[in-house]
Short mmCIF file of C-alpha atoms and ligand atoms in Angstrom, two decimals:
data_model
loop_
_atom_site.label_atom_id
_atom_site.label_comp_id
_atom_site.label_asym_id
_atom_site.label_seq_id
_atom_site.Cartn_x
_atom_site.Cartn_y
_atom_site.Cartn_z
CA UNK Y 1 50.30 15.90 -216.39
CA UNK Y 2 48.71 16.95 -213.11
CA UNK Y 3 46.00 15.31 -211.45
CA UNK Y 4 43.63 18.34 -212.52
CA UNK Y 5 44.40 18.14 -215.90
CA UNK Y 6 41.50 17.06 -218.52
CA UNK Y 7 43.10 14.15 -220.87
CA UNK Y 8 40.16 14.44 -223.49
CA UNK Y 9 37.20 17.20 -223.95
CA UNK Y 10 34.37 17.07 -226.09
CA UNK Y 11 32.53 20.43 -226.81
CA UNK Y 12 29.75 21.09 -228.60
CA UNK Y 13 29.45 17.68 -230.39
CA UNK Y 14 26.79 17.54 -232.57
CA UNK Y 15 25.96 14.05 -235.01
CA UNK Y 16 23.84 13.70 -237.23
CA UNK Y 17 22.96 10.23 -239.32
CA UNK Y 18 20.91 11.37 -242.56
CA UNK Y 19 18.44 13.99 -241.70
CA UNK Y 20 18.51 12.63 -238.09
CA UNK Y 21 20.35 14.72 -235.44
CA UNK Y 22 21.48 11.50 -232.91
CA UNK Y 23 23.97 13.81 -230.37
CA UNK Y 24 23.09 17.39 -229.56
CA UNK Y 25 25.16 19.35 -228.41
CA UNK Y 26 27.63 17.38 -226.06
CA UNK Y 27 30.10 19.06 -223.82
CA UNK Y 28 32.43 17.03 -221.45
CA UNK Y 29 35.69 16.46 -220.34
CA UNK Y 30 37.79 13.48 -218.97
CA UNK Y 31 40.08 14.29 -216.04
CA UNK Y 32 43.33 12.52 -216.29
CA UNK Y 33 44.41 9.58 -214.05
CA UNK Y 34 40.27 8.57 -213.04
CA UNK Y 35 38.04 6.76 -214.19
CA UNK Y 36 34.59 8.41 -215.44
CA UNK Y 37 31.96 6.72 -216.54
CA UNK Y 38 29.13 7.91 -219.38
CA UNK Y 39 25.65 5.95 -218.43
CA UNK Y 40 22.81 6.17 -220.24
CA UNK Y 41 19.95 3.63 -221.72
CA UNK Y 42 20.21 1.38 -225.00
CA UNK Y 43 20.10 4.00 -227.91
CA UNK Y 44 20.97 7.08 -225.72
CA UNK Y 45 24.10 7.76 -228.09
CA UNK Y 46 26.76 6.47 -225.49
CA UNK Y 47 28.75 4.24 -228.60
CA UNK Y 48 28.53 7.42 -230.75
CA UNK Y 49 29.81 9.68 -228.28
CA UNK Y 50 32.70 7.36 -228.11
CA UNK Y 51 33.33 6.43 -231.67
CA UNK Y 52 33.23 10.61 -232.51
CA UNK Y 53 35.93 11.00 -229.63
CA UNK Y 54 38.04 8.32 -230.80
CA UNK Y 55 37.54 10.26 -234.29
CA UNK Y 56 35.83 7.03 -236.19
CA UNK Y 57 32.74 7.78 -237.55
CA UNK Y 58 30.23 4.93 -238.54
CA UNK Y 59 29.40 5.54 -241.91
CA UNK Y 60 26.82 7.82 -242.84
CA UNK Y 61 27.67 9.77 -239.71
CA UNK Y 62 28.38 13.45 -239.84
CA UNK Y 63 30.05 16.22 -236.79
CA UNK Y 64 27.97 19.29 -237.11
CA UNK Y 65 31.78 22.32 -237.64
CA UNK Y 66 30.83 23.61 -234.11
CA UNK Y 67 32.40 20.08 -232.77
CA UNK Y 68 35.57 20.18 -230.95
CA UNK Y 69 37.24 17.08 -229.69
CA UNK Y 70 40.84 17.88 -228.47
CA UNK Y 71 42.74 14.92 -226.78
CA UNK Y 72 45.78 15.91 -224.76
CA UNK Y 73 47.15 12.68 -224.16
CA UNK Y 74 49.43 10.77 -226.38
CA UNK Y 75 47.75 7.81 -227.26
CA UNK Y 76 44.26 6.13 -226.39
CA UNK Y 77 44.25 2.42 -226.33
CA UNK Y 78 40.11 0.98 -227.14
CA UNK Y 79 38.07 -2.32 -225.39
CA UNK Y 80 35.30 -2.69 -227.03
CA UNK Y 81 32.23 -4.53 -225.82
CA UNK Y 82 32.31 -8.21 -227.76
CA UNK Y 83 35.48 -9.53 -227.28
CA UNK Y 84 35.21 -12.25 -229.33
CA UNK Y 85 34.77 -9.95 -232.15
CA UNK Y 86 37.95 -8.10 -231.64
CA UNK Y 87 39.69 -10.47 -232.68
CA UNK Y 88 40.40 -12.53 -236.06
CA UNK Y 89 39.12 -16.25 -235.75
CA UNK Y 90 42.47 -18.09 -237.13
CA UNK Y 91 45.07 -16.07 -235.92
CA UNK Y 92 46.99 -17.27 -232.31
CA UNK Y 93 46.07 -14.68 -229.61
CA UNK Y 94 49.91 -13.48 -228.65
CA UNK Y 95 50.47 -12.63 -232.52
CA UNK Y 96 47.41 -10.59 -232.49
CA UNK Y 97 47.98 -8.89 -229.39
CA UNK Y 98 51.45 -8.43 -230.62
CA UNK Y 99 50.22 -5.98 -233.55
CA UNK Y 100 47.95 -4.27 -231.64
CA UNK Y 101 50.84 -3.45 -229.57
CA UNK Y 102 52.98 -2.68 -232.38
CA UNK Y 103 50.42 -0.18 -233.11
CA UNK Y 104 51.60 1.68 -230.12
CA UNK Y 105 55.45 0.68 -229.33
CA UNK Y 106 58.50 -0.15 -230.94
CA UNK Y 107 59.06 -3.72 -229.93
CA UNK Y 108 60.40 -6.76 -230.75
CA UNK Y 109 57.78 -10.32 -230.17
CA UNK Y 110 60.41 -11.53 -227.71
CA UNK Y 111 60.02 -8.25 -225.96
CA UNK Y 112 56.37 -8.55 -225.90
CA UNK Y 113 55.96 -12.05 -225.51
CA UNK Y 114 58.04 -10.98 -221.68
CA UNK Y 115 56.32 -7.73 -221.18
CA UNK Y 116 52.55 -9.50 -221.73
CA UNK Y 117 53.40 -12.38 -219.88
CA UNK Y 118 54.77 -10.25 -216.65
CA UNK Y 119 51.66 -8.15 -217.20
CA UNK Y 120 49.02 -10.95 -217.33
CA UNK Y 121 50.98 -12.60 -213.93
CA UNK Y 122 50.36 -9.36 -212.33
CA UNK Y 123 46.81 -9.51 -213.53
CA UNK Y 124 46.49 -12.91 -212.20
CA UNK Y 125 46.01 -15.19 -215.16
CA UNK Y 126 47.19 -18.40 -215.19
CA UNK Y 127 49.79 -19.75 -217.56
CA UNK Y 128 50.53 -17.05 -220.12
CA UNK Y 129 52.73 -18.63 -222.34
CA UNK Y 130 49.93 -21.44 -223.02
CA UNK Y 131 47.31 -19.11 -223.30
CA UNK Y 132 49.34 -16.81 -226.00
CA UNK Y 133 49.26 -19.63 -228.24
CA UNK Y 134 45.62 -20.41 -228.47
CA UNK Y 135 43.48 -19.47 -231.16
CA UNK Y 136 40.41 -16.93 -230.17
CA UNK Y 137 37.90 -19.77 -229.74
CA UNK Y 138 39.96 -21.86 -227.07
CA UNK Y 139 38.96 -19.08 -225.08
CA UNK Y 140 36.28 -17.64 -223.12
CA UNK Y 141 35.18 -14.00 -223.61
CA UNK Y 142 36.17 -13.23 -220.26
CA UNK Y 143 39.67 -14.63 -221.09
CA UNK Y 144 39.68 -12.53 -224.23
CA UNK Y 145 38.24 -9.48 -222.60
CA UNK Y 146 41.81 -9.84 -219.83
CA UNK Y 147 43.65 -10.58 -223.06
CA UNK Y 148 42.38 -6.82 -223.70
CA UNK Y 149 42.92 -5.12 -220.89
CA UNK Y 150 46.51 -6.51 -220.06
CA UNK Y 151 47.36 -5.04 -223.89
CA UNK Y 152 46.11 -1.92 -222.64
CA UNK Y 153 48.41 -2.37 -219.50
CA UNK Y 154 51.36 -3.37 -221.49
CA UNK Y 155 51.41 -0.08 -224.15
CA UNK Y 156 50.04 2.14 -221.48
CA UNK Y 157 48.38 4.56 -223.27
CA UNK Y 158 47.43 8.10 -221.86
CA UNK Y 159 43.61 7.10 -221.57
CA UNK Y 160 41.80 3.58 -222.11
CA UNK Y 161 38.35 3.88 -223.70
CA UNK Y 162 35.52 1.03 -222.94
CA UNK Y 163 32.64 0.75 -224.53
CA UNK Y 164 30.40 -1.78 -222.32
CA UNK Y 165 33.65 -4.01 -221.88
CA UNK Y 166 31.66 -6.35 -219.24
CA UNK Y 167 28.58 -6.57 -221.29
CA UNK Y 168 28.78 -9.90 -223.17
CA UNK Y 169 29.94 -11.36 -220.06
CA UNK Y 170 28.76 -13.51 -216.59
CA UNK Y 171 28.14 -11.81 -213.80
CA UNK Y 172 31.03 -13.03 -211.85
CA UNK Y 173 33.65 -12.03 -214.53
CA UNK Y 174 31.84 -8.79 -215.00
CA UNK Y 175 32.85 -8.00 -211.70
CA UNK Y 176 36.68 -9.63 -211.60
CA UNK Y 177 37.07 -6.84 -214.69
CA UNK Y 178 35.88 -4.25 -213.15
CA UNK Y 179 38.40 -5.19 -210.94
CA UNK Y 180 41.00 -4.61 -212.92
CA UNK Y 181 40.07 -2.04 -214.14
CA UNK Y 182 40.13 -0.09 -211.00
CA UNK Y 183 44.13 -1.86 -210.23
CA UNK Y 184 45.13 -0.50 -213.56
CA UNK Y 185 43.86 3.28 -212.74
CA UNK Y 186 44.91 3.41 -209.08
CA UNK Y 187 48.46 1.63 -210.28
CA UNK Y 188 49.10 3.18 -213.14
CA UNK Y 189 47.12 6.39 -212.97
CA UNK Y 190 46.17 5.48 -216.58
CA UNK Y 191 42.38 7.37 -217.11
CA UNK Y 192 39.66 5.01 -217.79
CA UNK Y 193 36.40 6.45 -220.05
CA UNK Y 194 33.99 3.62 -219.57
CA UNK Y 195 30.44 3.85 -221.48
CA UNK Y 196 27.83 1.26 -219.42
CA UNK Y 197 24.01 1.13 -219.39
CA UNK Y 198 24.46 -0.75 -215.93
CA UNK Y 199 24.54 1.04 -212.56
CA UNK Y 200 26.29 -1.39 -210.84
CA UNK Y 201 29.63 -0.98 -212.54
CA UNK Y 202 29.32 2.53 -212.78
CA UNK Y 203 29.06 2.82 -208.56
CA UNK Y 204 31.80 0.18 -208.45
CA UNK Y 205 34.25 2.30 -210.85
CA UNK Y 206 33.31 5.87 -211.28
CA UNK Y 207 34.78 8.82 -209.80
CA UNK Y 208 33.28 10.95 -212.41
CA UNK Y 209 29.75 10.04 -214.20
CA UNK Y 210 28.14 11.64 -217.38
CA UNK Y 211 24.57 10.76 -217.75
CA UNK Y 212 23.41 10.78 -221.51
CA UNK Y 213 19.95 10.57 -222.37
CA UNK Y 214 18.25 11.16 -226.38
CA UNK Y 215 22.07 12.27 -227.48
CA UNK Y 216 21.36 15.17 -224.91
CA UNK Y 217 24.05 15.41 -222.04
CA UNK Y 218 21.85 15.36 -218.78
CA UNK Y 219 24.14 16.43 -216.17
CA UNK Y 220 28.04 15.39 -215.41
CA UNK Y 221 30.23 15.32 -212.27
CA UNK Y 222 31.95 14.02 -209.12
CA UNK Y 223 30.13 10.14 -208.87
CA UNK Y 224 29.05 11.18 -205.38
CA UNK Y 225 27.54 14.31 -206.09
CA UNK Y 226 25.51 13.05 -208.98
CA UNK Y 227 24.02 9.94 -207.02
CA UNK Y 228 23.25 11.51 -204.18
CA UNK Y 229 21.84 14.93 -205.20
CA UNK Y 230 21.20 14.23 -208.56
CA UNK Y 231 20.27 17.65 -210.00
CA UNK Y 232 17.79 16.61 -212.60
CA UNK Y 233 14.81 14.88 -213.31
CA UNK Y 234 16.02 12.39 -215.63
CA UNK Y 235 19.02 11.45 -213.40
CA UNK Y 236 16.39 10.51 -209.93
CA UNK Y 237 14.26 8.41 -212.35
CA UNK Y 238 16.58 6.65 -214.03
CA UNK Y 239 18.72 6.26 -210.50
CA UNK Y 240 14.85 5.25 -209.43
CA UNK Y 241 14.47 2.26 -212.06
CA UNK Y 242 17.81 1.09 -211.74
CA UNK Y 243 17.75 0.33 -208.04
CA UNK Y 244 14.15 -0.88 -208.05
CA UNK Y 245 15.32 -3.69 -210.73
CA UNK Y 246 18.46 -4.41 -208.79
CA UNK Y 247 15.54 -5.34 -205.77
CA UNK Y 248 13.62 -7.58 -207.96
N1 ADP K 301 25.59 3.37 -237.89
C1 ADP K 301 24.40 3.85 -237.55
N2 ADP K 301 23.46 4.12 -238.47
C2 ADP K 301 22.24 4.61 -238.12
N3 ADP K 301 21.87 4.87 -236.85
C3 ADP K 301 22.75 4.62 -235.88
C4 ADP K 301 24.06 4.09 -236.16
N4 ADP K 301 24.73 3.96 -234.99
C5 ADP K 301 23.86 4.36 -234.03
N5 ADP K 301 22.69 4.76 -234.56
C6 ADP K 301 21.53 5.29 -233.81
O1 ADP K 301 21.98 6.36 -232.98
C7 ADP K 301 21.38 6.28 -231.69
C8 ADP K 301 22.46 6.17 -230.63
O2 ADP K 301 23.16 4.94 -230.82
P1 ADP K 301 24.36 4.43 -229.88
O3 ADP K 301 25.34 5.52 -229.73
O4 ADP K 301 24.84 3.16 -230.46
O5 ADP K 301 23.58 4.17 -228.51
P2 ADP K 301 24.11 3.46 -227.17
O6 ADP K 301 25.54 3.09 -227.36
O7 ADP K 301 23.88 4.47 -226.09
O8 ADP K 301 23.21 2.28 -226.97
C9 ADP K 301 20.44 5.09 -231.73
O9 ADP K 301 19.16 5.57 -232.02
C10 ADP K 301 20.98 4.25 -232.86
O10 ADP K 301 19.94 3.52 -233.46
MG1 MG K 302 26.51 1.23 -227.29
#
Protein backbone atom coordinates (compact mmCIF):
# COMPACT_ATOMS: atom_id res chain seq x y z
CA UNK A 1 0.00 0.00 0.00
CA UNK A 2 1.23 3.57 -0.40
CA UNK A 3 1.45 6.03 2.17
CA UNK A 4 -1.69 7.89 0.53
CA UNK A 5 -3.73 5.09 0.54
CA UNK A 6 -7.03 5.06 2.89
CA UNK A 7 -6.96 1.53 4.93
CA UNK A 8 -10.72 1.95 6.07
CA UNK A 9 -13.65 4.53 4.90
CA UNK A 10 -16.84 5.05 6.35
CA UNK A 11 -19.50 6.87 4.16
CA UNK A 12 -22.66 7.82 4.87
CA UNK A 13 -23.10 5.83 8.14
CA UNK A 14 -26.23 6.21 9.54
CA UNK A 15 -27.43 4.14 13.15
CA UNK A 16 -30.21 4.05 14.50
CA UNK A 17 -31.19 2.25 18.10
CA UNK A 18 -35.18 1.90 18.12
CA UNK A 19 -36.78 4.96 16.80
CA UNK A 20 -33.58 6.86 17.81
CA UNK A 21 -31.20 7.95 15.01
CA UNK A 22 -27.61 7.85 17.29
CA UNK A 23 -25.00 8.48 14.01
CA UNK A 24 -26.03 10.70 11.14
CA UNK A 25 -24.60 10.61 8.42
CA UNK A 26 -20.78 9.84 9.01
CA UNK A 27 -18.21 10.10 6.31
CA UNK A 28 -14.43 9.42 7.01
CA UNK A 29 -11.55 7.71 6.05
CA UNK A 30 -8.36 6.26 7.74
CA UNK A 31 -5.09 6.83 5.89
CA UNK A 32 -2.86 3.88 6.07
CA UNK A 33 0.39 3.71 8.14
CA UNK A 34 -0.90 6.94 10.79
CA UNK A 35 -2.48 7.19 13.45
CA UNK A 36 -5.92 9.26 13.53
CA UNK A 37 -7.72 9.86 16.25
CA UNK A 38 -11.87 10.32 16.54
CA UNK A 39 -12.53 12.77 19.78
CA UNK A 40 -15.59 13.62 20.90
CA UNK A 41 -17.54 13.87 24.50
CA UNK A 42 -19.15 10.86 26.57
CA UNK A 43 -22.25 9.82 24.40
CA UNK A 44 -21.07 11.58 21.15
CA UNK A 45 -21.28 8.06 19.28
CA UNK A 46 -17.39 7.53 19.17
CA UNK A 47 -17.88 3.44 20.45
CA UNK A 48 -20.64 3.15 17.79
CA UNK A 49 -18.75 4.56 15.08
CA UNK A 50 -16.24 1.97 15.90
CA UNK A 51 -18.26 -1.08 16.64
CA UNK A 52 -20.28 -0.30 12.96
CA UNK A 53 -16.68 -0.17 11.30
CA UNK A 54 -15.50 -3.21 12.85
CA UNK A 55 -19.04 -4.56 11.48
CA UNK A 56 -20.43 -5.60 15.22
CA UNK A 57 -23.46 -4.11 15.96
CA UNK A 58 -24.75 -3.87 19.66
CA UNK A 59 -27.96 -5.32 19.63
CA UNK A 60 -30.86 -3.46 18.75
CA UNK A 61 -28.64 -1.41 16.48
CA UNK A 62 -29.50 -0.88 12.88
CA UNK A 63 -27.12 0.79 9.50
CA UNK A 64 -29.53 2.95 7.66
CA UNK A 65 -28.71 0.87 3.31
CA UNK A 66 -27.00 4.22 2.40
CA UNK A 67 -23.97 2.95 4.82
CA UNK A 68 -20.80 1.97 3.26
CA UNK A 69 -17.91 0.71 5.26
CA UNK A 70 -15.17 -0.75 2.92
CA UNK A 71 -11.87 -1.85 4.67
CA UNK A 72 -8.92 -2.34 2.36
CA UNK A 73 -6.65 -3.88 4.64
CA UNK A 74 -6.41 -7.48 5.48
CA UNK A 75 -7.10 -7.78 8.91
CA UNK A 76 -7.91 -5.30 11.90
CA UNK A 77 -6.69 -6.37 15.23
CA UNK A 78 -9.22 -4.46 18.37
CA UNK A 79 -8.02 -2.90 22.14
CA UNK A 80 -10.73 -2.16 23.76
CA UNK A 81 -10.99 0.21 26.69
CA UNK A 82 -11.24 -2.23 30.05
CA UNK A 83 -8.63 -4.51 29.84
CA UNK A 84 -9.48 -6.47 32.50
CA UNK A 85 -12.59 -7.33 30.76
CA UNK A 86 -10.96 -8.64 27.68
CA UNK A 87 -10.00 -11.24 29.11
CA UNK A 88 -11.48 -14.57 30.82
CA UNK A 89 -10.80 -14.59 34.70
CA UNK A 90 -9.34 -18.38 34.96
CA UNK A 91 -7.57 -18.78 31.95
CA UNK A 92 -3.36 -18.11 32.02
CA UNK A 93 -2.68 -14.92 29.97
CA UNK A 94 -0.13 -16.60 27.18
CA UNK A 95 -3.00 -19.27 26.35
CA UNK A 96 -5.38 -16.51 25.85
CA UNK A 97 -3.26 -14.36 23.92
CA UNK A 98 -2.35 -17.43 22.06
CA UNK A 99 -6.04 -17.76 20.53
CA UNK A 100 -6.45 -14.43 19.89
CA UNK A 101 -3.49 -14.83 17.79
CA UNK A 102 -4.62 -17.91 16.30
CA UNK A 103 -7.44 -15.87 15.20
CA UNK A 104 -5.09 -14.17 12.88
CA UNK A 105 -1.97 -16.62 12.07
CA UNK A 106 -1.17 -20.04 11.56
CA UNK A 107 1.05 -20.84 14.48
CA UNK A 108 2.16 -23.22 16.67
CA UNK A 109 2.23 -22.10 20.98
CA UNK A 110 5.98 -22.68 20.80
CA UNK A 111 6.03 -20.28 17.94
CA UNK A 112 4.08 -17.80 19.80
CA UNK A 113 5.25 -18.31 23.10
CA UNK A 114 9.00 -16.93 21.06
CA UNK A 115 7.35 -14.42 18.86
CA UNK A 116 5.34 -12.71 22.11
CA UNK A 117 8.14 -12.95 24.24
CA UNK A 118 10.68 -11.15 21.58
CA UNK A 119 7.81 -8.72 21.08
CA UNK A 120 7.10 -7.81 24.74
CA UNK A 121 11.30 -7.44 25.21
CA UNK A 122 11.13 -5.00 22.50
CA UNK A 123 8.23 -3.36 24.23
CA UNK A 124 10.14 -3.29 27.36
CA UNK A 125 8.35 -5.58 29.76
CA UNK A 126 10.03 -7.39 32.14
CA UNK A 127 10.15 -11.14 32.33
CA UNK A 128 7.79 -12.52 29.70
CA UNK A 129 7.88 -15.97 30.27
CA UNK A 130 6.65 -15.33 34.05
CA UNK A 131 4.20 -12.99 33.11
CA UNK A 132 2.60 -15.47 30.29
CA UNK A 133 1.76 -17.73 32.96
CA UNK A 134 -0.26 -15.59 35.26
CA UNK A 135 -3.82 -15.58 35.48
CA UNK A 136 -5.64 -12.05 34.48
CA UNK A 137 -5.85 -10.87 38.10
CA UNK A 138 -1.99 -11.18 38.97
CA UNK A 139 -1.95 -8.35 36.80
CA UNK A 140 -2.46 -4.78 36.58
CA UNK A 141 -4.62 -3.24 33.81
CA UNK A 142 -1.77 -1.50 32.52
CA UNK A 143 0.06 -4.90 32.30
CA UNK A 144 -2.97 -6.32 30.56
CA UNK A 145 -3.54 -3.34 28.37
CA UNK A 146 0.72 -4.12 27.01
CA UNK A 147 -0.43 -7.72 27.03
CA UNK A 148 -2.84 -6.14 24.22
CA UNK A 149 -0.95 -4.16 22.33
CA UNK A 150 2.18 -6.53 21.98
CA UNK A 151 -0.69 -9.18 20.47
CA UNK A 152 -1.46 -6.55 18.15
CA UNK A 153 2.38 -6.23 17.40
CA UNK A 154 2.89 -9.87 17.11
CA UNK A 155 -0.14 -10.66 14.26
CA UNK A 156 0.38 -7.30 12.74
CA UNK A 157 -2.68 -6.59 11.36
CA UNK A 158 -3.29 -3.94 8.53
CA UNK A 159 -4.95 -1.40 11.07
CA UNK A 160 -5.28 -1.56 15.05
CA UNK A 161 -8.56 -0.12 16.36
CA UNK A 162 -8.70 1.49 20.12
CA UNK A 163 -11.46 2.36 21.70
CA UNK A 164 -10.28 4.60 24.84
CA UNK A 165 -7.37 1.96 25.41
CA UNK A 166 -5.78 4.36 28.26
CA UNK A 167 -9.02 5.09 29.89
CA UNK A 168 -9.26 2.72 32.89
CA UNK A 169 -5.79 3.51 33.55
CA UNK A 170 -3.16 5.96 35.83
CA UNK A 171 -1.96 8.72 34.44
CA UNK A 172 1.57 7.63 34.18
CA UNK A 173 0.72 4.36 32.27
CA UNK A 174 -1.70 6.28 30.17
CA UNK A 175 1.12 7.98 28.86
CA UNK A 176 3.92 4.90 28.65
CA UNK A 177 0.92 3.44 26.13
CA UNK A 178 0.57 6.05 24.25
CA UNK A 179 3.98 5.47 23.88
CA UNK A 180 3.80 2.55 22.33
CA UNK A 181 1.53 3.16 20.48
CA UNK A 182 3.32 5.77 18.55
CA UNK A 183 6.75 2.96 18.36
CA UNK A 184 4.38 0.50 16.86
CA UNK A 185 3.07 3.05 13.98
CA UNK A 186 6.39 4.76 13.23
CA UNK A 187 8.09 0.97 13.34
CA UNK A 188 5.81 -0.87 11.81
CA UNK A 189 3.78 1.58 9.77
CA UNK A 190 0.79 -0.40 11.18
CA UNK A 191 -2.38 2.45 11.15
CA UNK A 192 -3.70 3.18 14.49
CA UNK A 193 -7.74 4.40 14.72
CA UNK A 194 -7.86 5.53 18.30
CA UNK A 195 -11.41 6.82 19.73
CA UNK A 196 -10.53 9.20 23.09
CA UNK A 197 -12.66 11.82 24.87
CA UNK A 198 -9.19 13.21 26.20
CA UNK A 199 -7.17 15.90 24.39
CA UNK A 200 -4.10 15.08 25.73
CA UNK A 201 -3.59 11.77 23.99
CA UNK A 202 -5.07 12.89 20.98
CA UNK A 203 -2.12 15.92 20.64
CA UNK A 204 0.37 13.30 21.81
CA UNK A 205 -0.71 10.66 18.95
CA UNK A 206 -2.70 12.10 16.17
CA UNK A 207 -1.68 12.94 12.81
CA UNK A 208 -5.19 12.92 11.68
CA UNK A 209 -8.28 13.92 14.11
CA UNK A 210 -12.12 13.44 13.53
CA UNK A 211 -14.16 15.41 15.89
CA UNK A 212 -17.67 13.76 16.56
CA UNK A 213 -20.23 15.53 18.29
CA UNK A 214 -24.43 14.26 18.70
CA UNK A 215 -23.42 11.22 16.09
CA UNK A 216 -22.81 14.27 13.67
CA UNK A 217 -19.17 14.36 12.15
CA UNK A 218 -17.96 18.01 12.99
CA UNK A 219 -15.02 18.45 10.90
CA UNK A 220 -11.87 15.92 10.10
CA UNK A 221 -8.23 16.45 9.07
CA UNK A 222 -4.45 16.91 9.33
CA UNK A 223 -4.07 17.18 13.61
CA UNK A 224 -2.39 20.52 12.97
CA UNK A 225 -4.78 22.05 10.85
CA UNK A 226 -7.73 21.18 13.01
CA UNK A 227 -6.12 22.57 16.36
CA UNK A 228 -4.92 25.43 15.14
CA UNK A 229 -7.59 26.77 12.73
CA UNK A 230 -10.26 24.80 13.79
CA UNK A 231 -12.97 25.53 11.20
CA UNK A 232 -16.03 25.24 13.33
CA UNK A 233 -17.72 26.33 16.23
CA UNK A 234 -17.99 23.22 18.05
CA UNK A 235 -14.29 22.31 17.47
CA UNK A 236 -12.87 26.12 19.30
CA UNK A 237 -15.26 25.39 22.23
CA UNK A 238 -14.63 22.14 22.89
CA UNK A 239 -10.61 22.86 22.14
CA UNK A 240 -11.71 25.93 24.68
CA UNK A 241 -12.96 23.58 27.66
CA UNK A 242 -10.43 21.12 27.24
CA UNK A 243 -7.43 23.35 27.77
CA UNK A 244 -9.12 25.47 30.43
CA UNK A 245 -9.57 22.07 32.57
CA UNK A 246 -6.08 20.94 31.76
CA UNK A 247 -5.18 24.66 33.72
CA UNK A 248 -7.22 23.89 36.68
N1 LIG B 1 -26.42 -0.71 23.05
C1 LIG B 1 -27.00 0.49 23.13
N2 LIG B 1 -28.33 0.62 23.33
C2 LIG B 1 -28.92 1.84 23.41
N3 LIG B 1 -28.25 3.00 23.28
C3 LIG B 1 -26.93 2.96 23.07
C4 LIG B 1 -26.22 1.70 22.98
N4 LIG B 1 -24.92 1.97 22.76
C5 LIG B 1 -24.82 3.31 22.73
N5 LIG B 1 -26.01 3.90 22.90
C6 LIG B 1 -26.28 5.36 22.90
O1 LIG B 1 -25.74 5.92 21.70
C7 LIG B 1 -25.09 7.15 21.97
C8 LIG B 1 -23.64 7.06 21.56
O2 LIG B 1 -22.99 6.08 22.37
P1 LIG B 1 -21.43 5.71 22.25
O3 LIG B 1 -21.09 5.46 20.84
O4 LIG B 1 -21.18 4.61 23.21
O5 LIG B 1 -20.76 7.07 22.76
P2 LIG B 1 -19.22 7.36 23.10
O6 LIG B 1 -18.42 6.13 22.82
O7 LIG B 1 -18.85 8.53 22.24
O8 LIG B 1 -19.20 7.76 24.55
C9 LIG B 1 -25.27 7.42 23.45
O9 LIG B 1 -26.39 8.26 23.59
C10 LIG B 1 -25.55 6.05 24.03
O10 LIG B 1 -26.37 6.16 25.17
MG1 LIG C 1 -17.22 4.95 24.07
Amino acid sequence: MKTEEKVLEVQHLSLSIGAKEMLHDVTFSVPDRKITCLVGESGSGKSLTMAAALGILPEGAVLAPESQITFRGKDIFSIYQDPINSFHPAIRVGKQLYQMAKGYRQVSRREFDAGIAAVMTRLHLADPTVVLRKYPFELSGGMLQRLMIACGVYVAPSLIIADEPTTALDVSIQKEIMREFRAINHELGIAILAVTHDFGVVTELADEVIVLHHGVLVESGDVFRVFDHPREAYTKALLRASFQEERL
